[in-house]
Short mmCIF file of N, CA and C and ligand atoms in Angstrom, two decimals:
data_model
loop_
_atom_site.label_atom_id
_atom_site.label_comp_id
_atom_site.label_asym_id
_atom_site.label_seq_id
_atom_site.Cartn_x
_atom_site.Cartn_y
_atom_site.Cartn_z
N MET A 818 153.94 138.21 136.43
CA MET A 818 152.57 138.79 136.57
C MET A 818 151.70 137.49 137.02
N GLU A 819 151.05 137.76 138.09
CA GLU A 819 150.02 136.73 138.87
C GLU A 819 149.07 136.23 137.84
N LYS A 820 148.78 134.69 137.88
CA LYS A 820 147.92 134.16 137.17
C LYS A 820 146.74 133.49 138.13
N THR A 821 145.51 133.29 137.15
CA THR A 821 144.52 132.38 138.08
C THR A 821 144.07 131.51 137.23
N PHE A 822 143.41 130.49 137.75
CA PHE A 822 142.64 129.31 136.77
C PHE A 822 140.95 129.73 136.99
N ILE A 823 140.46 130.17 135.82
CA ILE A 823 138.97 130.49 136.12
C ILE A 823 138.42 129.26 135.19
N MET A 824 137.13 128.55 135.55
CA MET A 824 136.77 127.52 134.68
C MET A 824 135.15 128.09 134.75
N VAL A 825 134.59 128.01 133.51
CA VAL A 825 132.89 128.22 133.50
C VAL A 825 132.53 126.84 133.71
N LYS A 826 131.83 126.53 134.54
CA LYS A 826 131.18 125.10 134.78
C LYS A 826 130.24 124.66 133.95
N PRO A 827 129.74 123.24 133.75
CA PRO A 827 128.78 122.71 132.67
C PRO A 827 127.56 123.50 132.84
N ASP A 828 126.93 123.89 133.98
CA ASP A 828 125.96 124.82 133.98
C ASP A 828 126.11 126.23 133.05
N GLY A 829 127.08 126.88 133.44
CA GLY A 829 127.34 128.00 132.75
C GLY A 829 127.41 127.79 131.22
N VAL A 830 128.30 126.89 130.84
CA VAL A 830 128.29 126.69 129.17
C VAL A 830 126.96 126.32 128.68
N LYS A 831 125.95 125.58 129.48
CA LYS A 831 124.86 125.15 129.07
C LYS A 831 123.84 126.46 128.79
N ARG A 832 124.22 127.55 129.86
CA ARG A 832 123.42 128.53 129.69
C ARG A 832 124.04 129.86 128.83
N GLN A 833 125.07 129.48 128.29
CA GLN A 833 125.62 130.43 127.04
C GLN A 833 126.10 131.67 127.85
N LEU A 834 126.65 131.54 129.01
CA LEU A 834 127.15 132.55 129.87
C LEU A 834 128.90 132.81 129.49
N ILE A 835 129.35 131.88 128.88
CA ILE A 835 130.96 132.23 128.35
C ILE A 835 131.26 133.53 127.86
N GLY A 836 130.61 134.13 127.23
CA GLY A 836 131.10 135.48 126.46
C GLY A 836 130.82 136.32 127.45
N GLU A 837 129.61 136.37 128.38
CA GLU A 837 129.36 137.31 129.40
C GLU A 837 130.44 137.14 130.58
N ILE A 838 130.85 136.07 130.80
CA ILE A 838 131.92 135.90 131.85
C ILE A 838 133.35 136.50 131.37
N VAL A 839 133.63 136.18 129.97
CA VAL A 839 134.86 136.21 129.40
C VAL A 839 134.95 138.12 129.52
N SER A 840 133.91 138.52 128.99
CA SER A 840 133.69 139.99 128.78
C SER A 840 133.80 140.91 130.07
N ARG A 841 133.52 140.08 131.29
CA ARG A 841 133.70 140.90 132.77
C ARG A 841 135.14 141.06 133.10
N PHE A 842 135.83 139.71 132.58
CA PHE A 842 137.31 139.73 133.19
C PHE A 842 137.89 140.89 132.15
N GLU A 843 137.45 140.65 131.10
CA GLU A 843 138.36 141.32 129.81
C GLU A 843 138.17 142.94 130.33
N LYS A 844 137.04 143.42 130.66
CA LYS A 844 136.40 144.89 130.95
C LYS A 844 137.32 145.53 132.01
N ARG A 845 137.40 144.22 133.09
CA ARG A 845 138.07 144.83 134.30
C ARG A 845 139.81 144.83 134.11
N GLY A 846 140.28 144.65 132.94
CA GLY A 846 141.49 144.64 132.52
C GLY A 846 142.38 143.68 132.66
N PHE A 847 141.73 142.45 132.89
CA PHE A 847 142.88 141.19 132.79
C PHE A 847 143.09 140.67 131.68
N LEU A 848 144.23 140.09 131.49
CA LEU A 848 144.18 139.50 130.02
C LEU A 848 144.19 138.12 130.00
N LEU A 849 143.43 137.32 128.93
CA LEU A 849 143.23 135.85 128.77
C LEU A 849 144.55 135.46 128.08
N THR A 850 145.24 134.56 128.84
CA THR A 850 146.30 133.79 128.10
C THR A 850 146.25 132.65 127.67
N ASP A 851 145.27 131.96 128.19
CA ASP A 851 144.92 130.82 127.32
C ASP A 851 143.44 130.26 127.79
N ALA A 852 142.98 129.44 126.74
CA ALA A 852 141.49 129.14 127.02
C ALA A 852 141.30 127.69 126.32
N LYS A 853 140.37 126.91 126.66
CA LYS A 853 139.90 125.54 125.82
C LYS A 853 138.56 124.97 126.59
N MET A 854 137.70 124.61 125.60
CA MET A 854 136.48 123.80 125.72
C MET A 854 136.97 122.44 126.11
N MET A 855 136.51 121.79 127.19
CA MET A 855 136.98 120.37 127.35
C MET A 855 135.80 119.90 128.26
N THR A 856 135.84 118.46 128.02
CA THR A 856 135.24 117.77 129.04
C THR A 856 135.88 116.89 130.28
N ILE A 857 136.06 117.15 131.25
CA ILE A 857 136.72 116.69 132.44
C ILE A 857 136.59 115.26 132.74
N SER A 858 137.81 114.30 132.99
CA SER A 858 137.69 113.06 133.17
C SER A 858 137.46 113.09 134.83
N ARG A 859 136.88 111.80 135.18
CA ARG A 859 136.41 111.65 136.62
C ARG A 859 137.95 111.95 137.41
N GLU A 860 138.83 111.19 136.61
CA GLU A 860 140.05 111.38 137.57
C GLU A 860 140.51 112.71 137.68
N THR A 861 140.53 113.63 136.86
CA THR A 861 140.91 114.97 136.78
C THR A 861 139.99 115.61 137.78
N ALA A 862 138.77 115.33 137.83
CA ALA A 862 137.57 115.99 138.66
C ALA A 862 137.88 115.58 140.18
N GLU A 863 138.35 114.34 140.25
CA GLU A 863 138.68 113.66 141.98
C GLU A 863 139.90 114.36 142.24
N ASN A 864 140.62 114.56 141.45
CA ASN A 864 141.89 115.35 141.69
C ASN A 864 141.79 117.00 141.91
N HIS A 865 140.96 117.65 141.34
CA HIS A 865 140.84 118.94 141.40
C HIS A 865 140.29 119.25 142.50
N TYR A 866 139.05 118.53 143.03
CA TYR A 866 138.38 118.63 144.19
C TYR A 866 138.73 117.63 145.25
N GLY A 867 139.95 117.19 145.23
CA GLY A 867 140.59 116.32 146.53
C GLY A 867 140.10 116.90 147.72
N GLU A 868 140.47 118.05 147.94
CA GLU A 868 140.08 118.59 149.27
C GLU A 868 138.91 118.34 149.98
N HIS A 869 137.70 117.99 148.88
CA HIS A 869 136.34 117.88 149.51
C HIS A 869 136.10 116.21 149.40
N SER A 870 137.11 115.29 149.51
CA SER A 870 136.73 114.03 148.95
C SER A 870 136.02 113.28 150.23
N ASP A 871 136.06 114.11 151.52
CA ASP A 871 135.23 113.48 152.51
C ASP A 871 134.10 113.98 152.78
N LYS A 872 133.76 114.97 151.79
CA LYS A 872 132.45 115.64 152.16
C LYS A 872 131.21 114.88 151.50
N PRO A 873 129.81 115.04 152.18
CA PRO A 873 128.90 114.09 151.74
C PRO A 873 128.34 114.55 150.25
N PHE A 874 128.80 115.75 149.80
CA PHE A 874 128.51 116.34 148.33
C PHE A 874 129.31 115.72 147.43
N PHE A 875 130.59 115.08 147.85
CA PHE A 875 131.63 115.11 146.86
C PHE A 875 131.11 114.41 145.52
N GLY A 876 130.61 113.04 145.60
CA GLY A 876 129.88 112.32 144.62
C GLY A 876 129.13 113.14 143.62
N GLU A 877 128.30 113.97 144.12
CA GLU A 877 127.40 115.04 143.27
C GLU A 877 128.27 115.66 142.78
N LEU A 878 129.19 116.31 143.50
CA LEU A 878 130.15 117.45 142.70
C LEU A 878 131.14 117.01 141.69
N VAL A 879 131.58 115.72 141.40
CA VAL A 879 132.45 114.96 140.61
C VAL A 879 131.58 114.69 139.44
N ASP A 880 130.12 114.21 139.64
CA ASP A 880 129.20 114.12 138.93
C ASP A 880 128.91 115.23 137.80
N PHE A 881 128.47 116.36 138.59
CA PHE A 881 128.08 117.71 137.98
C PHE A 881 129.20 118.10 137.13
N ILE A 882 130.37 118.08 137.52
CA ILE A 882 131.37 118.65 136.98
C ILE A 882 132.10 118.05 135.76
N THR A 883 131.56 116.92 135.72
CA THR A 883 132.25 115.81 134.34
C THR A 883 130.77 115.66 133.47
N SER A 884 129.62 116.42 133.72
CA SER A 884 128.28 116.06 133.33
C SER A 884 128.42 116.59 131.77
N GLY A 885 129.19 117.45 131.43
CA GLY A 885 129.14 118.35 130.05
C GLY A 885 130.44 119.07 129.94
N PRO A 886 130.79 119.84 128.91
CA PRO A 886 131.84 120.66 128.79
C PRO A 886 131.93 121.84 129.45
N VAL A 887 133.21 121.94 129.97
CA VAL A 887 133.46 123.27 130.67
C VAL A 887 134.36 124.14 129.83
N PHE A 888 134.51 125.47 130.08
CA PHE A 888 135.26 126.36 129.52
C PHE A 888 136.57 126.82 130.58
N ALA A 889 137.93 126.17 130.48
CA ALA A 889 138.80 126.48 131.29
C ALA A 889 139.69 127.48 130.78
N MET A 890 140.13 128.24 131.35
CA MET A 890 141.03 129.59 131.12
C MET A 890 142.01 129.91 131.95
N ILE A 891 143.05 130.74 131.46
CA ILE A 891 144.18 131.08 132.22
C ILE A 891 144.00 132.52 132.23
N TRP A 892 143.85 133.43 133.09
CA TRP A 892 143.79 134.97 133.45
C TRP A 892 144.90 135.65 133.98
N GLU A 893 145.67 136.56 133.63
CA GLU A 893 146.68 137.13 134.12
C GLU A 893 146.37 138.74 134.38
N GLY A 894 146.97 139.28 135.63
CA GLY A 894 147.17 140.37 135.82
C GLY A 894 147.33 140.93 137.60
N GLU A 895 147.33 141.91 137.74
CA GLU A 895 147.65 142.32 139.03
C GLU A 895 146.64 141.82 140.17
N ASN A 896 146.89 141.11 141.19
CA ASN A 896 145.93 140.39 142.21
C ASN A 896 144.73 139.95 141.53
N VAL A 897 145.02 139.25 140.51
CA VAL A 897 144.17 138.48 139.86
C VAL A 897 143.21 137.38 140.54
N VAL A 898 143.94 136.58 141.48
CA VAL A 898 143.32 135.48 142.28
C VAL A 898 142.15 136.29 142.91
N GLU A 899 142.56 137.11 143.68
CA GLU A 899 141.85 137.67 144.90
C GLU A 899 140.60 138.64 144.10
N ASN A 900 140.99 139.46 143.08
CA ASN A 900 139.91 140.29 142.27
C ASN A 900 138.88 139.03 141.69
N ALA A 901 139.53 138.05 141.04
CA ALA A 901 138.21 136.87 140.40
C ALA A 901 137.31 136.54 141.35
N ARG A 902 138.07 136.29 142.65
CA ARG A 902 137.21 135.60 143.68
C ARG A 902 135.84 136.63 144.09
N THR A 903 136.51 137.93 144.02
CA THR A 903 135.54 139.00 144.60
C THR A 903 134.45 139.06 143.29
N MET A 904 135.07 138.98 142.17
CA MET A 904 134.10 139.20 140.89
C MET A 904 133.11 137.95 140.89
N MET A 905 133.61 136.88 141.49
CA MET A 905 132.64 135.63 141.40
C MET A 905 131.53 135.80 142.23
N GLY A 906 131.84 136.25 143.53
CA GLY A 906 130.80 136.17 144.71
C GLY A 906 130.80 134.90 145.49
N THR A 907 130.23 135.05 146.61
CA THR A 907 130.33 133.79 147.33
C THR A 907 129.95 132.48 146.91
N THR A 908 130.60 131.45 147.38
CA THR A 908 130.48 129.92 147.22
C THR A 908 129.00 129.67 146.90
N ASN A 909 128.06 129.93 147.83
CA ASN A 909 126.83 129.91 147.94
C ASN A 909 126.05 130.92 147.26
N PRO A 910 125.28 130.84 145.91
CA PRO A 910 124.93 132.28 145.29
C PRO A 910 123.71 132.94 146.30
N LYS A 911 123.11 132.00 147.01
CA LYS A 911 122.21 132.90 147.95
C LYS A 911 122.50 134.05 148.74
N ASP A 912 123.91 133.96 148.83
CA ASP A 912 124.48 135.26 149.96
C ASP A 912 125.42 135.89 148.74
N ALA A 913 125.34 135.57 147.72
CA ALA A 913 126.40 136.49 146.86
C ALA A 913 125.56 137.89 146.27
N ALA A 914 126.46 138.69 146.45
CA ALA A 914 126.20 140.13 146.28
C ALA A 914 125.67 140.23 144.64
N PRO A 915 124.70 141.17 144.61
CA PRO A 915 124.21 141.49 143.26
C PRO A 915 125.56 142.20 142.60
N GLY A 916 125.49 141.98 141.08
CA GLY A 916 126.94 142.63 140.45
C GLY A 916 128.03 141.60 140.55
N SER A 917 128.05 140.77 141.32
CA SER A 917 128.86 139.45 141.22
C SER A 917 128.36 138.54 140.25
N ILE A 918 129.23 137.65 139.69
CA ILE A 918 128.68 136.75 138.57
C ILE A 918 127.73 135.64 139.14
N ARG A 919 128.38 135.14 140.50
CA ARG A 919 127.17 134.16 140.92
C ARG A 919 125.92 134.91 141.62
N GLY A 920 125.97 136.22 142.09
CA GLY A 920 124.78 137.00 142.48
C GLY A 920 124.03 137.33 141.43
N ASP A 921 124.42 137.40 140.33
CA ASP A 921 123.60 137.97 138.91
C ASP A 921 122.88 136.42 138.18
N TYR A 922 123.76 135.48 138.32
CA TYR A 922 123.36 134.62 137.18
C TYR A 922 123.24 133.05 138.13
N ALA A 923 123.48 132.59 139.23
CA ALA A 923 123.22 131.50 139.88
C ALA A 923 122.47 131.39 141.05
N VAL A 924 121.73 130.35 141.27
CA VAL A 924 120.65 130.01 142.21
C VAL A 924 121.11 129.01 143.32
N ASN A 925 121.81 128.17 143.15
CA ASN A 925 122.19 126.90 143.94
C ASN A 925 123.88 126.58 144.02
N VAL A 926 124.23 126.48 145.44
CA VAL A 926 125.39 126.06 145.66
C VAL A 926 126.17 124.73 144.92
N GLY A 927 125.35 123.98 144.52
CA GLY A 927 125.94 122.88 143.73
C GLY A 927 126.16 123.15 142.20
N GLN A 928 125.40 124.14 141.65
CA GLN A 928 125.45 124.49 140.32
C GLN A 928 125.45 126.20 140.38
N ASN A 929 126.87 126.57 140.68
CA ASN A 929 127.25 127.91 140.71
C ASN A 929 128.03 128.53 139.59
N ILE A 930 127.86 127.98 138.39
CA ILE A 930 128.27 128.58 137.16
C ILE A 930 129.90 128.82 136.94
N ILE A 931 130.83 128.85 137.89
CA ILE A 931 132.16 129.35 137.92
C ILE A 931 133.01 128.98 138.83
N HIS A 932 134.44 128.41 138.55
CA HIS A 932 135.33 128.12 139.41
C HIS A 932 136.38 129.20 139.14
N GLY A 933 137.04 129.23 140.43
CA GLY A 933 138.03 130.37 140.23
C GLY A 933 139.29 129.91 141.69
N SER A 934 140.71 129.64 141.17
CA SER A 934 141.52 129.60 142.46
C SER A 934 141.42 130.48 143.40
N ASP A 935 141.57 129.74 144.55
CA ASP A 935 141.33 130.48 145.82
C ASP A 935 142.87 130.80 146.31
N SER A 936 143.98 130.85 145.79
CA SER A 936 145.07 131.04 146.20
C SER A 936 146.06 131.12 145.00
N THR A 937 147.39 132.01 145.06
CA THR A 937 148.25 131.51 143.98
C THR A 937 148.88 130.19 143.72
N GLU A 938 148.81 129.66 145.11
CA GLU A 938 149.25 128.05 145.09
C GLU A 938 148.30 127.16 144.36
N SER A 939 147.11 127.39 144.63
CA SER A 939 146.30 126.83 144.01
C SER A 939 145.92 127.01 142.41
N ALA A 940 146.46 128.17 142.32
CA ALA A 940 146.22 128.58 140.92
C ALA A 940 147.55 127.76 140.14
N GLU A 941 148.45 127.72 140.63
CA GLU A 941 149.65 127.00 139.81
C GLU A 941 149.26 125.55 139.85
N ARG A 942 148.61 124.90 140.89
CA ARG A 942 148.53 123.60 140.68
C ARG A 942 147.18 123.23 139.73
N GLU A 943 146.15 123.96 139.69
CA GLU A 943 145.37 123.71 138.84
C GLU A 943 145.58 124.16 137.19
N ILE A 944 146.39 125.20 137.16
CA ILE A 944 146.82 125.39 135.74
C ILE A 944 147.72 124.21 135.21
N ALA A 945 148.34 123.38 136.27
CA ALA A 945 149.14 122.42 135.79
C ALA A 945 148.19 121.22 135.35
N LEU A 946 147.25 121.18 136.37
CA LEU A 946 146.28 120.08 136.14
C LEU A 946 145.40 120.22 134.68
N PHE A 947 145.10 121.23 134.47
CA PHE A 947 144.34 121.58 133.17
C PHE A 947 144.80 121.91 132.09
N PHE A 948 146.04 122.48 132.15
CA PHE A 948 146.88 122.95 130.64
C PHE A 948 148.06 122.30 130.68
N1 ATP B 187 127.04 121.94 150.70
C1 ATP B 187 127.28 121.73 149.36
N2 ATP B 187 126.50 121.28 148.55
C2 ATP B 187 126.94 120.96 147.24
N3 ATP B 187 127.76 121.28 146.78
C3 ATP B 187 128.63 122.28 147.67
C4 ATP B 187 128.42 122.36 148.74
N4 ATP B 187 129.42 123.25 149.14
C5 ATP B 187 130.51 123.19 148.26
N5 ATP B 187 129.97 122.75 147.01
C6 ATP B 187 130.34 122.68 145.71
O1 ATP B 187 131.81 122.46 145.86
C7 ATP B 187 132.30 123.30 145.10
C8 ATP B 187 133.98 123.54 145.83
O2 ATP B 187 133.94 124.19 146.86
P1 ATP B 187 134.58 125.15 147.61
O3 ATP B 187 134.32 125.37 149.16
O4 ATP B 187 136.00 124.98 147.33
O5 ATP B 187 134.17 126.64 147.14
P2 ATP B 187 134.80 127.60 145.88
O6 ATP B 187 136.25 127.86 146.04
O7 ATP B 187 133.91 128.75 145.90
O8 ATP B 187 134.21 126.93 144.70
P3 ATP B 187 135.20 126.53 143.46
O9 ATP B 187 136.26 125.39 144.02
O10 ATP B 187 134.12 125.85 142.32
O11 ATP B 187 135.40 127.84 142.88
C9 ATP B 187 131.56 124.80 145.28
O12 ATP B 187 131.71 125.48 144.02
C10 ATP B 187 130.17 124.22 144.99
O13 ATP B 187 129.97 123.78 143.61
#
């Protein structure tokens, strides 16, 4: 069965949105197979966001994701990678549809509540990195 890596980012944890996010995925019919609260090292953050290392916001991105605990999860189900991305909404919350997680709870692109793998290959890489 397909798996994806989902992470509630430090802003989502501080705003006490873990339960809301877990609930949405459960109600959609996906299965939570592993989860943990953790603080990410700079090394793991730089590895996770490696594709953005040449972007002007890279330093800010690493500072933010290591700034407090995150809630890392593995979810399983049919087409879970693509479905999770739809449930999350667009990267920039200003364009995210109401009803999506970012569309309902986030306001800025730097602090957008949640991460989800963008392909089955990324999911495999990210699950190995975090679990
Ligand atoms: N212009 C920007 N300024 C600040 N942060 C940004 C910007 N663009 C992207 N980011 C941050 O980098 C993260 C990774 O960007 P990416 O394009 O991979 O989006 P994503 O796949 O939707 O997000 P994520 O990987 O967190 O799920 C975004 O979630 C966002 O927090």
